[in-house]
Coordinates of C-alpha atoms in Angstrom, one line a residue:
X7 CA 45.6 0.8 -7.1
X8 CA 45.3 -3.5 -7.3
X9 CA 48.2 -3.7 -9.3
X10 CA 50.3 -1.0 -7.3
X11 CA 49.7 -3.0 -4.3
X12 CA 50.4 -6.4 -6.4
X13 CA 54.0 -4.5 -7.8
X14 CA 54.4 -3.9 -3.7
X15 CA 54.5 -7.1 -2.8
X16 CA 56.5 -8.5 -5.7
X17 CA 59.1 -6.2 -5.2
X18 CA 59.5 -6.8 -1.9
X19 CA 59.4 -10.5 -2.5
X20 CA 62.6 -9.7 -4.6
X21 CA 64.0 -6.9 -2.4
X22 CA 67.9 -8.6 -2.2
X23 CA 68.0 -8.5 -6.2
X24 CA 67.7 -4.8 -5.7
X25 CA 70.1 -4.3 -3.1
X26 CA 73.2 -2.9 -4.3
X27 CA 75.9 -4.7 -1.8
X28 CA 74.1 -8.2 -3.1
X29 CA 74.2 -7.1 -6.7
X30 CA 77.8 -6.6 -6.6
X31 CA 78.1 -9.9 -4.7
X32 CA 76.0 -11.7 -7.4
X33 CA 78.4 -9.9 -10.4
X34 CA 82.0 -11.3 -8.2
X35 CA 80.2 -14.8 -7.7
X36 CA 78.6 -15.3 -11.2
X37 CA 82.5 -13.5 -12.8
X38 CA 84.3 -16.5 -10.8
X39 CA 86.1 -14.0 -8.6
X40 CA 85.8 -15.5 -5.3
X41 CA 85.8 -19.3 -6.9
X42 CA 82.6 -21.7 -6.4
X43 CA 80.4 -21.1 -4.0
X44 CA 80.7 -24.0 -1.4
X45 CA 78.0 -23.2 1.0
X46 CA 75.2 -20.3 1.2
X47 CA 73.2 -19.2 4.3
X48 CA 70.8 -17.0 5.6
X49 CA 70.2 -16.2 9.0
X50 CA 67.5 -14.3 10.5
X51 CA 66.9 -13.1 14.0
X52 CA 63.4 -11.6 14.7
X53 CA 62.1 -9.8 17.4
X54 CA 58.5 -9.9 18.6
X55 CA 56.5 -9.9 21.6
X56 CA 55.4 -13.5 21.2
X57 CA 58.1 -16.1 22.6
X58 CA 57.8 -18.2 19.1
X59 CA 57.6 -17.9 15.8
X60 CA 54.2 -18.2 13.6
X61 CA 53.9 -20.1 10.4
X62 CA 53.0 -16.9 9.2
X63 CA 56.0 -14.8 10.5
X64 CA 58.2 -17.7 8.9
X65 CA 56.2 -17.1 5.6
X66 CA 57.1 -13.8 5.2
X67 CA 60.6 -13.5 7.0
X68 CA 61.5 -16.8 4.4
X69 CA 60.5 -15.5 0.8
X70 CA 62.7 -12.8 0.0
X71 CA 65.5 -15.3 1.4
X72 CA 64.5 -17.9 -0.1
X73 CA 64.5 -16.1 -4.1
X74 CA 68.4 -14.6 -2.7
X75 CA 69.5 -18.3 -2.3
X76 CA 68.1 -19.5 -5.7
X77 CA 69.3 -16.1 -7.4
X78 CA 72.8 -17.3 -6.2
X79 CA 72.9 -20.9 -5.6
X80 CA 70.8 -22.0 -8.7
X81 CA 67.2 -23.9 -9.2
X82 CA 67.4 -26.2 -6.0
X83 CA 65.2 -29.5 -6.4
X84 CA 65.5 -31.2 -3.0
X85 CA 63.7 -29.1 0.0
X86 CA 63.8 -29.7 3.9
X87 CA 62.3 -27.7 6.6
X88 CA 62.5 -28.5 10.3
X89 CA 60.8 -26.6 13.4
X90 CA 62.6 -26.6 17.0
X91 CA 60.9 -26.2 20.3
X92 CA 57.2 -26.8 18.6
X93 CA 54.2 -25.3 20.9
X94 CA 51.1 -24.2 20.1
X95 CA 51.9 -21.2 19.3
X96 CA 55.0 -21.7 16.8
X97 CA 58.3 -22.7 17.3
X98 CA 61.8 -21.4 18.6
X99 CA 63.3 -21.3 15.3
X100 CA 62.6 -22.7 12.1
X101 CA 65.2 -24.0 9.3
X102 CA 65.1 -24.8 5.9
X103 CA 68.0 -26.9 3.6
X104 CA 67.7 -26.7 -0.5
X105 CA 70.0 -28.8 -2.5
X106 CA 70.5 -30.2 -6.0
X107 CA 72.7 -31.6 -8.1
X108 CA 75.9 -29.7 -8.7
X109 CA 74.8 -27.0 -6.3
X110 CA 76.1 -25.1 -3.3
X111 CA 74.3 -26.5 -0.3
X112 CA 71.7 -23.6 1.1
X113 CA 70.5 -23.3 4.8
X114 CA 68.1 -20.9 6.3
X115 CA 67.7 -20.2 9.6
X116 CA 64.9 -18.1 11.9
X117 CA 64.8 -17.5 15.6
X118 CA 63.5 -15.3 18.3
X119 CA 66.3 -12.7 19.6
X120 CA 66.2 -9.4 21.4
X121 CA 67.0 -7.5 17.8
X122 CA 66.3 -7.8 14.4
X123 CA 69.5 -9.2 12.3
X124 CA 69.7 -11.0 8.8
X125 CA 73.3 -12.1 8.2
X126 CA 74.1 -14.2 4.4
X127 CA 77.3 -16.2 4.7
X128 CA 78.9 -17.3 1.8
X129 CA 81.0 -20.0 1.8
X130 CA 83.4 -20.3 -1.3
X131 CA 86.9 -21.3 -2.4
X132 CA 88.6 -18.4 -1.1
X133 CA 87.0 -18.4 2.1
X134 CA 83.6 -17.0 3.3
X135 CA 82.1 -13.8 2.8
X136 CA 79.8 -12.1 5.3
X137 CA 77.1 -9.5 5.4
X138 CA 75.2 -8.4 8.2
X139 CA 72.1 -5.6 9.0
X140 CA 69.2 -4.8 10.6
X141 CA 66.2 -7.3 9.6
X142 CA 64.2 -4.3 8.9
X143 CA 62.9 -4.3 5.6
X144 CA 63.4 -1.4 3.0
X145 CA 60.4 0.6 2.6
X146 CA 58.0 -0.1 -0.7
X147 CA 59.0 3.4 -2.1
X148 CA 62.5 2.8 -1.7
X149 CA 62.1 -0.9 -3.0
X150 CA 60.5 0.5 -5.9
X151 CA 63.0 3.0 -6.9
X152 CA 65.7 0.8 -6.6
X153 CA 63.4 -1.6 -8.9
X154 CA 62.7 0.8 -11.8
X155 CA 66.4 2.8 -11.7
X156 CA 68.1 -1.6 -11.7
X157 CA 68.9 -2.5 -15.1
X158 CA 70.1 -5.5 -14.2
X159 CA 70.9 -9.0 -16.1
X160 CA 69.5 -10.6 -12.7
X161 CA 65.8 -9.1 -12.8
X162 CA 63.3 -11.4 -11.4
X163 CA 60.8 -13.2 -14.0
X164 CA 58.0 -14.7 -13.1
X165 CA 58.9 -18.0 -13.1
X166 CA 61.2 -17.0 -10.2
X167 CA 58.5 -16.2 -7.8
X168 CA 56.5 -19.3 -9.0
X169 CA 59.6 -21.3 -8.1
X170 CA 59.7 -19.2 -4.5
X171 CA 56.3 -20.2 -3.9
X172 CA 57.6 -23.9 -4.5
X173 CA 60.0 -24.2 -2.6
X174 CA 57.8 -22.8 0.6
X175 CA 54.9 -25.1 -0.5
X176 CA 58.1 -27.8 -0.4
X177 CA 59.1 -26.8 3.2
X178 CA 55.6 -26.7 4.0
X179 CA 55.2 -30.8 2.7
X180 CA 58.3 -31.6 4.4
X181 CA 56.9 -30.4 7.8
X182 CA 53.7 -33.0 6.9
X183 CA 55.9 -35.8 7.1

């Protein structure tokens, strides 16, 4: 049952390597179809009853994001994070800016709205491509199916989520100074 629950939570932390519309992307983009990639970003709208945003809301709304934008942009080195309208409570919306040599500039953005919407632009040579949904996250079950049915040359390693986890410990420095 621990390592069910442990699988859970890794999968979910990779859910958009799983997805098939951002698999396909991923193939066209790593095949050169649509040229370099220019610019990447993520934006989330999240709905709550709370008027801002929690450090832990931004947590957990940011990691899956943050593995799609090193799954496509590359191993950023250089990590940003701002907060807007700080109270005690949180914060109106919360962004975050990887970069690195040689790499597409990445943005991610979170804010309070009246419905729950993730939208990934990408920016590239032949002009951007966009795709938008419902925030909602997949269920575990259908996370995990897409998980062990995905033979994919993208599948996450270890090292990925280690470097997830760096990036938000980063963001998380960056806010300190």
């Amino acid at each position: 049952a621990f390592l069910v629950a442990i699988a859970r939570r890794l999968v979910q932390l990779f859910e958009h390597r799983f997805d098939p519309e951002l698999l396909s992307l991923s193939q066209r983009l790593a095949n050169g179809d649509q040229g370099a990639i220019r610019r990447l970003q993520v934006d989330r709208v999240l709905t709550s009853p709370a008027s801002s945003l929690s450090e832990v809301e931004i947590d957990a709304a940011s990691l899956a994001d943050i593995d799609l934008l090193q799954w496509l942009g590359g191993r950023y080195d250089q990590v940003t994070a701002q907060r807007s309208g700080q109270s005690e409570q949180g914060c109106s919306q919360a962004t975050l800016t990887l970069a690195g040599a040689g790499l597409p500039d990445a943005t991610w953005t979170a804010r309070r709205g009246s419905a729950d919407v993730w939208r990934l632009t990408v920016e590239t040579e032949r002009g951007p491509i966009t795709l938008e949904r419902s925030a909602s996250s997949r269920s575990p079950a259908a996370l995990m199916a897409a998980f062990v049915a995905t033979d994919t040359p993208n599948s996450p390693e270890w090292s990925d989520a280690v470097r997830v986890f760096d990036v938000l410990d980063a963001a998380k420095r960056s806010l300190r100074r």
